[in-house]
XYZ file of C-alpha atoms in Angstrom:
293
model
C 132.481 114.392 116.983
C 131.741 110.685 116.562
C 128.285 110.036 115.161
C 126.110 107.591 117.126
C 122.531 106.497 117.623
C 119.401 106.033 115.536
C 119.027 108.362 112.569
C 115.671 108.410 110.830
C 115.619 108.687 107.010
C 112.791 111.214 106.955
C 110.230 110.818 104.177
C 109.587 113.880 102.019
C 105.861 114.683 101.950
C 104.447 115.871 98.620
C 100.897 116.921 97.879
C 98.788 115.352 95.136
C 100.353 117.631 92.511
C 103.900 116.787 93.590
C 104.582 119.997 95.517
C 106.722 119.795 98.672
C 104.587 120.005 101.829
C 106.760 121.885 104.310
C 104.107 121.992 107.044
C 103.709 118.199 106.949
C 107.468 117.679 107.161
C 107.706 120.084 110.103
C 105.060 118.072 111.952
C 106.843 114.784 111.220
C 110.233 116.179 112.254
C 108.843 117.499 115.532
C 107.311 114.093 116.260
C 110.637 112.328 115.629
C 112.665 114.706 117.765
C 110.114 114.675 120.599
C 110.196 110.848 120.470
C 113.929 110.837 121.226
C 115.440 110.132 117.821
C 119.195 110.819 117.841
C 119.520 112.305 114.353
C 117.760 112.886 111.058
C 118.714 111.984 107.507
C 117.073 114.348 105.019
C 116.808 113.549 101.306
C 118.121 110.024 101.636
C 116.889 107.193 99.424
C 113.664 106.733 101.388
C 113.214 110.509 101.085
C 112.997 110.272 97.265
C 116.181 112.322 96.767
C 116.478 111.280 93.116
C 112.938 112.514 92.500
C 113.815 116.148 93.222
C 115.710 118.599 91.040
C 118.818 120.366 92.324
C 116.722 123.529 92.696
C 114.153 121.662 94.796
C 116.943 119.966 96.760
C 118.214 123.406 97.773
C 114.731 124.688 98.584
C 113.869 121.683 100.765
C 117.113 121.844 102.731
C 116.856 125.605 103.200
C 113.325 125.111 104.531
C 113.814 122.166 106.878
C 117.357 122.340 108.300
C 116.895 125.812 109.852
C 113.603 124.538 111.265
C 115.398 121.601 112.914
C 117.643 124.328 114.329
C 120.343 122.107 115.813
C 117.950 120.052 117.944
C 119.558 116.903 116.496
C 122.373 116.361 113.971
C 121.300 116.352 110.321
C 122.735 114.101 107.624
C 121.863 114.863 104.015
C 121.862 112.474 101.071
C 124.109 113.728 98.272
C 124.453 111.052 95.596
C 124.743 111.594 91.856
C 126.548 109.887 88.998
C 129.108 112.663 88.442
C 131.539 113.483 91.225
C 131.176 117.204 90.407
C 127.417 117.027 90.937
C 127.934 115.386 94.340
C 130.242 118.262 95.292
C 127.546 120.750 94.283
C 124.943 119.006 96.455
C 127.258 118.777 99.463
C 128.074 122.464 99.235
C 124.332 123.220 99.161
C 123.830 120.991 102.218
C 126.671 122.664 104.099
C 125.300 126.139 103.359
C 121.877 125.034 104.636
C 123.405 123.859 107.943
C 123.847 120.068 107.599
C 126.406 118.302 109.792
C 127.325 115.432 107.431
C 126.652 114.242 103.868
C 125.790 110.686 102.790
C 127.214 109.527 99.441
C 126.585 106.382 97.407
C 129.126 105.209 94.817
C 128.137 106.157 91.234
C 125.072 104.035 90.653
C 124.839 103.481 86.896
C 128.336 103.129 85.484
C 129.305 100.191 87.747
C 132.647 101.729 88.706
C 135.753 99.719 89.478
C 137.100 99.715 93.032
C 139.745 102.236 91.984
C 137.086 104.505 90.498
C 135.053 104.299 93.713
C 138.076 105.444 95.703
C 138.813 108.292 93.280
C 135.156 109.375 93.424
C 135.279 109.779 97.196
C 138.784 111.252 97.148
C 137.697 113.951 94.709
C 134.651 114.743 96.848
C 136.651 115.043 100.070
C 139.158 117.336 98.358
C 136.444 119.700 97.148
C 134.032 119.863 100.094
C 134.148 120.600 103.813
C 131.542 118.328 105.401
C 132.412 114.917 106.861
C 131.058 112.039 104.778
C 128.975 108.930 105.256
C 130.126 106.294 102.769
C 126.924 104.538 101.793
C 127.593 100.958 100.716
C 124.440 99.612 99.081
C 125.172 97.165 96.246
C 121.463 96.831 95.498
C 121.244 100.527 94.647
C 124.738 101.198 93.295
C 125.238 97.911 91.467
C 128.672 97.484 93.064
C 129.926 96.455 96.503
C 132.717 98.435 98.134
C 135.356 95.830 98.917
C 137.452 95.550 102.079
C 140.659 96.767 100.400
C 138.840 99.825 99.062
C 137.504 100.651 102.512
C 141.030 100.419 103.885
C 142.051 103.082 101.365
C 138.948 105.177 102.068
C 139.802 105.204 105.767
C 143.001 107.104 104.903
C 140.790 110.057 103.889
C 140.254 112.161 107.034
C 136.761 113.359 106.097
C 135.323 109.837 105.987
C 133.396 109.807 109.280
C 130.725 107.099 108.948
C 130.058 103.970 106.908
C 126.451 102.984 106.336
C 126.398 99.271 105.539
C 123.333 98.253 103.545
C 124.701 95.021 102.099
C 122.329 92.937 104.213
C 125.312 90.773 105.170
C 126.270 91.009 108.829
C 129.754 89.692 108.035
C 130.395 92.824 105.946
C 129.589 95.016 108.931
C 131.860 92.850 111.093
C 134.755 93.453 108.690
C 134.152 97.183 108.912
C 134.209 97.034 112.704
C 137.672 95.503 112.506
C 139.289 97.765 109.884
C 137.652 101.154 110.512
C 139.650 103.974 112.078
C 138.835 104.533 115.726
C 137.098 107.830 114.935
C 134.917 106.335 112.158
C 131.380 105.235 113.058
C 129.898 102.079 111.558
C 126.129 102.246 111.044
C 123.622 99.552 110.208
C 121.811 100.447 106.995
C 119.593 97.350 106.706
C 116.295 97.583 108.527
C 116.220 93.834 109.143
C 119.624 93.712 110.905
C 119.741 96.370 113.670
C 119.769 93.931 116.607
C 122.603 91.909 115.108
C 124.495 95.065 114.182
C 124.218 96.601 117.638
C 125.195 93.272 119.195
C 128.566 93.339 117.406
C 129.172 96.973 118.272
C 127.661 99.097 115.493
C 127.604 102.757 116.488
C 124.211 103.466 115.010
C 121.400 102.699 112.613
C 120.170 104.781 109.680
C 116.612 103.585 109.870
C 113.428 103.555 107.809
C 111.089 102.152 110.476
C 111.953 104.956 112.870
C 109.762 107.276 110.765
C 106.759 105.576 112.339
C 108.223 103.776 115.394
C 110.944 106.100 116.694
C 110.480 105.270 120.367
C 110.892 101.544 119.853
C 113.821 101.965 117.464
C 115.610 104.098 120.053
C 114.590 101.650 122.809
C 116.198 98.780 120.887
C 119.454 100.734 120.636
C 119.370 101.702 124.327
C 118.557 98.213 125.589
C 121.446 96.578 123.742
C 123.867 99.310 124.742
C 122.803 98.765 128.358
C 123.412 94.991 128.078
C 119.706 94.162 128.295
C 119.870 91.843 125.324
C 117.050 89.478 126.237
C 114.650 92.381 126.658
C 115.973 93.893 123.432
C 115.397 90.648 121.543
C 111.793 90.416 122.742
C 111.211 93.929 121.393
C 113.051 93.066 118.179
C 110.812 90.061 117.521
C 107.776 92.358 117.652
C 109.436 94.802 115.256
C 110.653 92.230 112.725
C 107.466 91.875 110.626
C 107.508 95.621 109.929
C 111.269 95.628 109.372
C 111.087 92.752 106.877
C 108.155 94.417 105.133
C 110.188 97.574 104.540
C 113.206 95.662 103.253
C 111.462 93.022 101.174
C 108.111 94.290 99.862
C 109.677 96.763 97.453
C 107.709 99.895 98.344
C 109.273 101.222 101.560
C 108.584 104.894 100.855
C 104.911 104.328 100.101
C 104.535 102.031 103.121
C 106.034 104.595 105.477
C 103.904 107.392 104.061
C 100.782 105.284 104.492
C 101.685 104.340 108.072
C 102.358 107.991 108.913
C 98.835 108.760 107.719
C 97.496 105.884 109.845
C 99.261 107.398 112.879
C 97.647 110.796 112.288
C 100.799 112.386 110.908
C 101.229 113.099 107.194
C 103.169 111.003 104.737
C 101.633 112.606 101.701
C 102.011 111.389 98.144
C 105.037 109.977 96.344
C 106.411 111.299 93.086
C 106.339 109.462 89.787
C 107.294 106.821 88.833
C 106.294 105.526 92.271
C 102.657 104.513 92.413
C 100.434 104.858 95.440
C 99.452 101.740 97.361
C 96.273 99.967 96.360
C 93.550 99.302 98.906
C 94.484 95.613 98.950
C 98.129 96.520 99.623
C 97.085 98.767 102.500
C 95.070 95.929 104.044
C 98.028 93.564 103.656
C 100.375 96.049 105.341
C 98.062 96.488 108.317
C 97.907 92.689 108.717
C 101.696 92.426 108.718
C 102.522 95.285 111.084
C 101.932 95.126 114.832
C 100.401 98.577 115.370
C 101.512 98.439 119.003
C 105.091 98.692 117.704
C 104.217 102.022 116.090
C 103.188 103.662 119.376
């Protein structure tokens, strides 16, 4: 199976006391699937995966993946500093029914390129799920270099690369060197048009939490060679896309916009702070609410 399409990094709703709100997440998931989203990413960065314990991680996956019930493929974030802890999370995700796991390089120790390769090699040797290699220098503190990717592509379980460098030339390099059965996904919310235009297989998207129909429409239009129409749509989406990438509070913004839409974003966990009233007003000025329909 080659992974394709728009995958939404689903926010994790918490109540005011920090308790997981399963009913809210069910409602949001149903909305995304009914809107035509191609796949879901649960407990990714936008989902506050580092704000939940391993016990909660297991509980959330065991609650939501069976509810999704195979309606769309499910990717699960599984990043930790220690390779052994990543293996533990992936095995939990597999047992819960996930189709693929998304892994960031160790994000504190600033590993060498050789250490990055050994990290992923160890994980593939001790787990069963296919992997998304998540290249995000802003989060990990290191960039996965071209030569390292060439080595990673010798590992059969590497199935997807999510490129969140924000540099379209990096995604272009991946398009050239990736194995034929490896999917290359855009991971920067301000570069989906450009990524699709050079042949990216998909987009792991934040905005699709609140604008799934238009995110999927952008993908479909470009893949059907309707680029002018796609670009007109993209121009309307860009203020919201830039806001999510550049304002610094993407999780809180998405949760607020879900509330505005009549869904439920809920609260964020510490140390994230809720948006102020002035921030909410600013967000509503920046975002074309028609894009969210």
